[in-house]
Amino acid sequence: MSVYSMTGYASLQSSTAQATNETEPARDTSLRLGVEIRSVNSRFLDLAFRLPDELRQIEPALRELLTGKLKRGKVEVRISLESAAASNLRAPSPATLQRLGSLEDSIKSWLPQAAPLSVADVLRIATNEDKKPHDHSEELLQLARQAVNELMSAREREGARLALMLLDRTAQLRTLAESAVPMVPKLVEQQKNRFLERWKEALTLGSSNVLPEIAQDRALTEATAFAIRIDVAEEITRLASHLDEIDRLLASGGELGKRLDFLIQELHREANTLGSKSASLELTRVSVDMKVLIEQIREQVQNIE
């Protein structure tokens, strides 16, 4: 399966013919249908619809279509239905103007205070008279299905890009973890030598009755305790295990955003522990570099479905 981002965009338009009143002059009465879908990241699936009032009845079908394809994300769907006649207006026929004038005179005889018809009113009424009622739900739903497929393709392409970036970061984290492994034995050896040097100085000053063998045993004991205190083998092992699981999830694809988010928290915990046990500048730098990479992974995982 593919890795899907929650970020995507799709926009489609089409034209459809509209029936007209045969008694009126011929004019362009085609309709432009449009579907636009925007998607960004969200913890859950959050759908919002912007539909003309005459198309509210298709919202349940649109919701069912989207919930069948998407699992997470804040999704906004805009549907437009525009008449091409708006850009190709023709003068109303004399018969229409005569009928509107007669109706206006009749209304004013009963309602003298009624406002007169404006040019915009006349054009709107004449245009509406040309139209015969037609349900465009099926055409729009078909267009919406195509738009959703385009959205899924866009989310898949973005998801593939994110997966490559995450695999690059996990590889860098593995390299950092491997560099930290030989640091601990070196630190232990350095600390043991420091303990021995201190005991030798104390013996040289003659202020101690401690035998050299006892001093060496004490130094080894101190070094052992220090080694236990700074040992990060468990942290490195757990970190490698989490990285393996992240790579496995990215390879399997599907709905994995929440599981990745949990693993990122675990990675951050191990990097923090490694930093708290640090006894050298080099190990501290490794911990800091790890946290930077983990934060980069966290930011991008927020966009994965």
mmCIF file of C-alpha atoms in Angstrom:
data_model
loop_
_atom_site.group_PDB
_atom_site.id
_atom_site.type_symbol
_atom_site.label_atom_id
_atom_site.label_comp_id
_atom_site.label_asym_id
_atom_site.label_seq_id
_atom_site.Cartn_x
_atom_site.Cartn_y
_atom_site.Cartn_z
ATOM 1 C CA MET A 1 0.000 0.000 0.000
ATOM 2 C CA SER A 2 1.009 3.603 -0.521
ATOM 3 C CA VAL A 3 1.795 6.269 2.058
ATOM 4 C CA TYR A 4 -0.721 9.122 1.826
ATOM 5 C CA SER A 5 -0.246 12.714 2.858
ATOM 6 C CA MET A 6 -3.210 14.629 4.256
ATOM 7 C CA THR A 7 -2.292 17.587 2.043
ATOM 8 C CA GLY A 8 -3.792 17.687 -1.434
ATOM 9 C CA TYR A 9 -5.773 19.695 -3.950
ATOM 10 C CA ALA A 10 -8.022 18.884 -6.908
ATOM 11 C CA SER A 11 -10.179 21.046 -9.169
ATOM 12 C CA LEU A 12 -12.331 19.988 -12.134
ATOM 13 C CA GLN A 13 -14.800 21.782 -14.379
ATOM 14 C CA SER A 14 -17.196 20.641 -17.069
ATOM 15 C CA SER A 15 -20.029 22.063 -19.153
ATOM 16 C CA THR A 16 -23.504 20.659 -19.632
ATOM 17 C CA ALA A 17 -26.329 21.700 -21.944
ATOM 18 C CA GLN A 18 -29.461 23.248 -20.499
ATOM 19 C CA ALA A 19 -32.921 22.976 -22.051
ATOM 20 C CA THR A 20 -34.581 26.271 -23.044
ATOM 21 C CA ASN A 21 -37.996 27.603 -23.869
ATOM 22 C CA GLU A 22 -38.471 27.044 -27.614
ATOM 23 C CA THR A 23 -40.557 30.232 -27.984
ATOM 24 C CA GLU A 24 -37.608 32.427 -27.011
ATOM 25 C CA PRO A 25 -34.670 33.431 -29.208
ATOM 26 C CA ALA A 26 -31.736 30.990 -29.242
ATOM 27 C CA ARG A 27 -28.992 31.757 -26.728
ATOM 28 C CA ASP A 28 -26.106 30.037 -24.957
ATOM 29 C CA THR A 29 -27.724 28.392 -21.936
ATOM 30 C CA SER A 30 -25.030 25.844 -21.086
ATOM 31 C CA LEU A 31 -23.954 25.438 -17.466
ATOM 32 C CA ARG A 32 -20.444 25.311 -16.057
ATOM 33 C CA LEU A 33 -20.096 22.752 -13.273
ATOM 34 C CA GLY A 34 -17.117 22.972 -10.924
ATOM 35 C CA VAL A 35 -15.764 20.861 -8.063
ATOM 36 C CA GLU A 36 -12.820 22.006 -5.917
ATOM 37 C CA ILE A 37 -11.415 19.961 -3.013
ATOM 38 C CA ARG A 38 -8.736 21.140 -0.597
ATOM 39 C CA SER A 39 -7.207 18.949 2.091
ATOM 40 C CA VAL A 40 -4.801 19.737 4.949
ATOM 41 C CA ASN A 41 -3.668 17.845 8.022
ATOM 42 C CA SER A 42 -5.944 17.181 10.995
ATOM 43 C CA ARG A 43 -6.115 14.628 13.799
ATOM 44 C CA PHE A 44 -9.459 13.375 12.506
ATOM 45 C CA LEU A 45 -11.537 13.515 9.314
ATOM 46 C CA ASP A 46 -13.180 16.951 9.246
ATOM 47 C CA LEU A 47 -15.425 17.634 6.230
ATOM 48 C CA ALA A 48 -16.780 21.045 5.219
ATOM 49 C CA PHE A 49 -19.055 21.683 2.221
ATOM 50 C CA ARG A 50 -19.662 24.929 0.328
ATOM 51 C CA LEU A 51 -22.676 24.206 -1.892
ATOM 52 C CA PRO A 52 -25.275 26.358 -3.673
ATOM 53 C CA ASP A 53 -28.672 26.142 -1.998
ATOM 54 C CA GLU A 54 -30.162 24.248 -4.942
ATOM 55 C CA LEU A 55 -27.549 21.487 -4.513
ATOM 56 C CA ARG A 56 -27.809 20.860 -0.776
ATOM 57 C CA GLN A 57 -29.472 17.511 -1.469
ATOM 58 C CA ILE A 58 -26.204 16.004 -2.764
ATOM 59 C CA GLU A 59 -24.249 16.686 0.452
ATOM 60 C CA PRO A 60 -24.970 13.207 1.980
ATOM 61 C CA ALA A 61 -23.728 11.519 -1.220
ATOM 62 C CA LEU A 62 -20.589 13.686 -1.212
ATOM 63 C CA ARG A 63 -19.971 12.889 2.451
ATOM 64 C CA GLU A 64 -20.323 9.162 1.785
ATOM 65 C CA LEU A 65 -17.934 9.430 -1.174
ATOM 66 C CA LEU A 66 -15.251 11.184 0.883
ATOM 67 C CA THR A 67 -15.518 9.026 3.999
ATOM 68 C CA GLY A 68 -15.096 5.963 1.806
ATOM 69 C CA LYS A 69 -11.762 7.264 0.510
ATOM 70 C CA LEU A 70 -10.254 9.402 3.274
ATOM 71 C CA LYS A 71 -9.417 8.564 6.886
ATOM 72 C CA ARG A 72 -7.944 11.792 8.264
ATOM 73 C CA GLY A 73 -7.600 15.424 7.236
ATOM 74 C CA LYS A 74 -9.482 18.710 7.166
ATOM 75 C CA VAL A 75 -11.257 18.646 3.808
ATOM 76 C CA GLU A 76 -13.187 21.478 2.160
ATOM 77 C CA VAL A 77 -15.408 20.812 -0.863
ATOM 78 C CA ARG A 78 -16.686 23.661 -3.043
ATOM 79 C CA ILE A 79 -19.329 23.091 -5.717
ATOM 80 C CA SER A 80 -20.146 25.762 -8.304
ATOM 81 C CA LEU A 81 -22.979 25.868 -10.827
ATOM 82 C CA GLU A 82 -22.825 28.843 -13.196
ATOM 83 C CA SER A 83 -24.722 29.722 -16.339
ATOM 84 C CA ALA A 84 -22.666 30.579 -19.410
ATOM 85 C CA ALA A 85 -25.435 32.999 -20.382
ATOM 86 C CA ALA A 86 -24.107 35.413 -17.760
ATOM 87 C CA SER A 87 -21.232 36.211 -20.114
ATOM 88 C CA ASN A 88 -23.354 36.103 -23.296
ATOM 89 C CA LEU A 89 -26.495 38.077 -22.493
ATOM 90 C CA ARG A 90 -29.066 38.836 -25.187
ATOM 91 C CA ALA A 91 -31.936 41.264 -25.131
ATOM 92 C CA PRO A 92 -35.239 39.763 -23.916
ATOM 93 C CA SER A 93 -37.822 39.254 -26.641
ATOM 94 C CA PRO A 94 -40.541 41.881 -27.173
ATOM 95 C CA ALA A 95 -43.117 39.337 -26.000
ATOM 96 C CA THR A 96 -41.290 38.915 -22.700
ATOM 97 C CA LEU A 97 -40.908 42.672 -22.185
ATOM 98 C CA GLN A 98 -44.604 43.223 -22.988
ATOM 99 C CA ARG A 99 -45.622 40.547 -20.497
ATOM 100 C CA LEU A 100 -43.389 41.989 -17.766
ATOM 101 C CA GLY A 101 -44.736 45.524 -18.396
ATOM 102 C CA SER A 102 -48.307 44.292 -18.161
ATOM 103 C CA LEU A 103 -47.571 42.445 -14.934
ATOM 104 C CA GLU A 104 -45.852 45.498 -13.455
ATOM 105 C CA ASP A 105 -48.870 47.713 -14.277
ATOM 106 C CA SER A 106 -51.206 45.177 -12.695
ATOM 107 C CA ILE A 107 -49.125 44.969 -9.507
ATOM 108 C CA LYS A 108 -48.867 48.753 -9.185
ATOM 109 C CA SER A 109 -52.641 49.097 -9.452
ATOM 110 C CA TRP A 110 -52.866 47.077 -6.269
ATOM 111 C CA LEU A 111 -49.570 48.136 -4.675
ATOM 112 C CA PRO A 112 -48.798 51.740 -5.679
ATOM 113 C CA GLN A 113 -45.712 51.841 -3.426
ATOM 114 C CA ALA A 114 -44.072 48.824 -5.131
ATOM 115 C CA ALA A 115 -40.619 49.550 -6.576
ATOM 116 C CA PRO A 116 -40.380 49.505 -10.380
ATOM 117 C CA LEU A 117 -38.530 46.714 -12.146
ATOM 118 C CA SER A 118 -34.813 47.376 -12.737
ATOM 119 C CA VAL A 119 -32.854 46.293 -15.784
ATOM 120 C CA ALA A 120 -31.155 43.607 -13.652
ATOM 121 C CA ASP A 121 -34.573 42.329 -12.542
ATOM 122 C CA VAL A 122 -35.777 42.088 -16.136
ATOM 123 C CA LEU A 123 -32.633 40.238 -17.280
ATOM 124 C CA ARG A 124 -32.792 37.811 -14.356
ATOM 125 C CA ILE A 125 -36.482 37.040 -14.899
ATOM 126 C CA ALA A 126 -36.029 36.633 -18.642
ATOM 127 C CA THR A 127 -33.045 34.299 -18.144
ATOM 128 C CA ASN A 128 -34.912 32.181 -15.607
ATOM 129 C CA GLU A 129 -37.861 31.891 -17.968
ATOM 130 C CA ASP A 130 -35.563 30.320 -20.525
ATOM 131 C CA LYS A 131 -34.622 27.548 -18.134
ATOM 132 C CA LYS A 132 -36.491 24.350 -17.617
ATOM 133 C CA PRO A 133 -36.008 22.640 -14.251
ATOM 134 C CA HIS A 134 -33.161 20.130 -14.420
ATOM 135 C CA ASP A 135 -31.423 18.087 -11.757
ATOM 136 C CA HIS A 136 -27.638 18.255 -12.165
ATOM 137 C CA SER A 137 -26.910 16.061 -9.145
ATOM 138 C CA GLU A 138 -25.666 13.073 -11.124
ATOM 139 C CA GLU A 139 -23.345 15.157 -13.313
ATOM 140 C CA LEU A 140 -21.887 16.846 -10.254
ATOM 141 C CA LEU A 141 -21.450 13.585 -8.355
ATOM 142 C CA GLN A 142 -19.636 12.093 -11.325
ATOM 143 C CA LEU A 143 -17.387 15.158 -11.455
ATOM 144 C CA ALA A 144 -16.850 14.874 -7.686
ATOM 145 C CA ARG A 145 -15.754 11.230 -8.053
ATOM 146 C CA GLN A 146 -13.141 12.284 -10.591
ATOM 147 C CA ALA A 147 -12.006 15.131 -8.321
ATOM 148 C CA VAL A 148 -11.659 12.765 -5.349
ATOM 149 C CA ASN A 149 -9.526 10.414 -7.469
ATOM 150 C CA GLU A 150 -7.313 13.354 -8.424
ATOM 151 C CA LEU A 151 -7.093 14.360 -4.761
ATOM 152 C CA MET A 152 -6.038 10.832 -3.802
ATOM 153 C CA SER A 153 -3.349 10.879 -6.505
ATOM 154 C CA ALA A 154 -2.051 14.219 -5.212
ATOM 155 C CA ARG A 155 -2.010 12.922 -1.625
ATOM 156 C CA GLU A 156 -0.221 9.770 -2.755
ATOM 157 C CA ARG A 157 2.486 11.737 -4.575
ATOM 158 C CA GLU A 158 3.019 13.955 -1.542
ATOM 159 C CA GLY A 159 3.021 10.870 0.712
ATOM 160 C CA ALA A 160 5.747 9.228 -1.389
ATOM 161 C CA ARG A 161 7.874 12.365 -1.058
ATOM 162 C CA LEU A 162 7.362 12.398 2.715
ATOM 163 C CA ALA A 163 8.240 8.695 2.984
ATOM 164 C CA LEU A 164 11.567 9.249 1.191
ATOM 165 C CA MET A 165 12.387 12.158 3.487
ATOM 166 C CA LEU A 166 11.550 10.104 6.603
ATOM 167 C CA LEU A 167 13.681 7.169 5.420
ATOM 168 C CA ASP A 168 16.591 9.567 4.930
ATOM 169 C CA ARG A 169 16.169 10.887 8.500
ATOM 170 C CA THR A 170 15.947 7.402 10.021
ATOM 171 C CA ALA A 171 19.159 6.462 8.188
ATOM 172 C CA GLN A 172 20.878 9.509 9.681
ATOM 173 C CA LEU A 173 19.626 8.562 13.144
ATOM 174 C CA ARG A 174 21.060 5.069 12.752
ATOM 175 C CA THR A 175 24.426 6.542 11.801
ATOM 176 C CA LEU A 176 24.379 8.754 14.901
ATOM 177 C CA ALA A 177 23.421 5.805 17.125
ATOM 178 C CA GLU A 178 26.242 3.711 15.714
ATOM 179 C CA SER A 179 28.711 6.532 16.340
ATOM 180 C CA ALA A 180 27.665 6.660 20.004
ATOM 181 C CA VAL A 181 28.332 2.944 20.673
ATOM 182 C CA PRO A 182 32.186 3.078 20.808
ATOM 183 C CA MET A 183 32.177 6.302 22.798
ATOM 184 C CA VAL A 184 31.145 4.679 26.092
ATOM 185 C CA PRO A 185 34.086 2.191 26.412
ATOM 186 C CA LYS A 186 36.523 5.018 25.639
ATOM 187 C CA LEU A 187 34.949 7.191 28.325
ATOM 188 C CA VAL A 188 35.128 4.360 30.860
ATOM 189 C CA GLU A 189 38.791 3.745 30.085
ATOM 190 C CA GLN A 190 39.556 7.462 30.396
ATOM 191 C CA GLN A 191 37.740 7.661 33.721
ATOM 192 C CA LYS A 192 39.539 4.593 35.081
ATOM 193 C CA ASN A 193 42.898 6.154 34.208
ATOM 194 C CA ARG A 194 41.895 9.359 35.964
ATOM 195 C CA PHE A 195 41.010 7.431 39.133
ATOM 196 C CA LEU A 196 44.363 5.595 39.045
ATOM 197 C CA GLU A 197 46.270 8.822 38.580
ATOM 198 C CA ARG A 198 44.531 10.397 41.579
ATOM 199 C CA TRP A 199 45.330 7.413 43.811
ATOM 200 C CA LYS A 200 48.947 7.416 42.662
ATOM 201 C CA GLU A 201 49.260 11.111 43.482
ATOM 202 C CA ALA A 202 47.817 10.462 46.928
ATOM 203 C CA LEU A 203 50.309 7.615 47.522
ATOM 204 C CA THR A 204 53.227 9.745 46.293
ATOM 205 C CA LEU A 205 52.370 12.485 48.791
ATOM 206 C CA GLY A 206 52.648 9.875 51.555
ATOM 207 C CA SER A 207 49.367 10.934 53.085
ATOM 208 C CA SER A 208 47.794 7.542 52.581
ATOM 209 C CA ASN A 209 48.577 4.057 53.858
ATOM 210 C CA VAL A 210 46.617 2.457 51.022
ATOM 211 C CA LEU A 211 48.534 -0.242 49.133
ATOM 212 C CA PRO A 212 48.877 0.081 45.314
ATOM 213 C CA GLU A 213 46.803 -3.077 44.782
ATOM 214 C CA ILE A 214 43.988 -1.660 46.876
ATOM 215 C CA ALA A 215 44.199 1.641 45.012
ATOM 216 C CA GLN A 216 43.928 -0.160 41.699
ATOM 217 C CA ASP A 217 40.907 -2.181 42.884
ATOM 218 C CA ARG A 218 39.265 1.008 44.100
ATOM 219 C CA ALA A 219 39.886 2.658 40.734
ATOM 220 C CA LEU A 220 38.367 -0.317 38.928
ATOM 221 C CA THR A 221 35.329 -0.214 41.197
ATOM 222 C CA GLU A 222 34.853 3.482 40.560
ATOM 223 C CA ALA A 223 35.264 2.928 36.821
ATOM 224 C CA THR A 224 32.673 0.120 36.888
ATOM 225 C CA ALA A 225 30.164 2.304 38.691
ATOM 226 C CA PHE A 226 30.837 5.077 36.183
ATOM 227 C CA ALA A 227 30.358 2.659 33.282
ATOM 228 C CA ILE A 228 26.995 1.549 34.648
ATOM 229 C CA ARG A 229 25.938 5.145 35.117
ATOM 230 C CA ILE A 230 26.736 6.237 31.548
ATOM 231 C CA ASP A 231 25.851 2.982 29.751
ATOM 232 C CA VAL A 232 23.502 3.754 26.843
ATOM 233 C CA ALA A 233 23.378 0.305 25.265
ATOM 234 C CA GLU A 234 19.706 -0.162 26.150
ATOM 235 C CA GLU A 235 18.784 3.247 24.758
ATOM 236 C CA ILE A 236 20.647 2.555 21.513
ATOM 237 C CA THR A 237 18.971 -0.851 21.177
ATOM 238 C CA ARG A 238 15.479 0.559 21.750
ATOM 239 C CA LEU A 239 16.157 3.453 19.401
ATOM 240 C CA ALA A 240 17.240 1.020 16.658
ATOM 241 C CA SER A 241 14.092 -1.027 17.254
ATOM 242 C CA HIS A 242 11.856 2.045 16.865
ATOM 243 C CA LEU A 243 13.669 3.033 13.670
ATOM 244 C CA ASP A 244 13.145 -0.475 12.259
ATOM 245 C CA GLU A 245 9.430 -0.221 13.022
ATOM 246 C CA ILE A 246 9.177 3.191 11.338
ATOM 247 C CA ASP A 247 10.852 1.810 8.203
ATOM 248 C CA ARG A 248 8.519 -1.204 8.242
ATOM 249 C CA LEU A 249 5.432 1.000 8.501
ATOM 250 C CA LEU A 250 6.603 3.230 5.662
ATOM 251 C CA ALA A 251 7.143 0.156 3.500
ATOM 252 C CA SER A 252 3.707 -1.279 4.298
ATOM 253 C CA GLY A 253 1.851 2.041 3.811
ATOM 254 C CA GLY A 254 -1.820 2.570 4.642
ATOM 255 C CA GLU A 255 -3.169 4.480 7.609
ATOM 256 C CA LEU A 256 -0.057 4.876 9.753
ATOM 257 C CA GLY A 257 0.134 8.512 10.863
ATOM 258 C CA LYS A 258 -0.969 7.908 14.465
ATOM 259 C CA ARG A 259 1.370 4.940 14.921
ATOM 260 C CA LEU A 260 4.270 6.957 13.550
ATOM 261 C CA ASP A 261 3.435 9.779 15.935
ATOM 262 C CA PHE A 262 3.675 7.374 18.895
ATOM 263 C CA LEU A 263 7.036 6.036 17.701
ATOM 264 C CA ILE A 264 8.378 9.583 17.363
ATOM 265 C CA GLN A 265 7.561 10.170 21.032
ATOM 266 C CA GLU A 266 9.521 7.037 21.940
ATOM 267 C CA LEU A 267 12.487 8.140 19.840
ATOM 268 C CA HIS A 268 12.516 11.487 21.600
ATOM 269 C CA ARG A 269 12.465 9.766 24.997
ATOM 270 C CA GLU A 270 15.505 7.636 24.129
ATOM 271 C CA ALA A 271 17.413 10.637 22.767
ATOM 272 C CA ASN A 272 16.652 12.566 25.966
ATOM 273 C CA THR A 273 17.892 9.694 28.136
ATOM 274 C CA LEU A 274 21.048 9.386 26.070
ATOM 275 C CA GLY A 275 21.698 13.095 26.594
ATOM 276 C CA SER A 276 21.094 12.890 30.347
ATOM 277 C CA LYS A 277 23.670 10.082 30.620
ATOM 278 C CA SER A 278 26.222 11.922 28.553
ATOM 279 C CA ALA A 279 29.634 12.313 30.134
ATOM 280 C CA SER A 280 31.359 13.905 27.160
ATOM 281 C CA LEU A 281 30.842 16.722 24.704
ATOM 282 C CA GLU A 282 30.830 14.265 21.777
ATOM 283 C CA LEU A 283 27.976 12.199 23.236
ATOM 284 C CA THR A 284 26.038 15.374 24.038
ATOM 285 C CA ARG A 285 26.395 16.488 20.424
ATOM 286 C CA VAL A 286 25.077 13.116 19.251
ATOM 287 C CA SER A 287 22.040 13.532 21.483
ATOM 288 C CA VAL A 288 21.382 17.067 20.220
ATOM 289 C CA ASP A 289 21.737 16.030 16.582
ATOM 290 C CA MET A 290 19.308 13.188 17.213
ATOM 291 C CA LYS A 291 16.731 15.544 18.687
ATOM 292 C CA VAL A 292 17.009 17.847 15.656
ATOM 293 C CA LEU A 293 16.367 14.949 13.270
ATOM 294 C CA ILE A 294 13.524 13.599 15.400
ATOM 295 C CA GLU A 295 11.878 17.013 15.424
ATOM 296 C CA GLN A 296 12.134 17.158 11.636
ATOM 297 C CA ILE A 297 10.487 13.738 11.452
ATOM 298 C CA ARG A 298 7.761 14.831 13.858
ATOM 299 C CA GLU A 299 6.864 17.859 11.707
ATOM 300 C CA GLN A 300 6.457 15.742 8.591
ATOM 301 C CA VAL A 301 4.640 12.865 10.298
ATOM 302 C CA GLN A 302 1.888 15.369 11.191
ATOM 303 C CA ASN A 303 1.028 15.435 7.468
ATOM 304 C CA ILE A 304 0.754 11.651 7.013
ATOM 305 C CA GLU A 305 -2.701 10.074 7.023
#
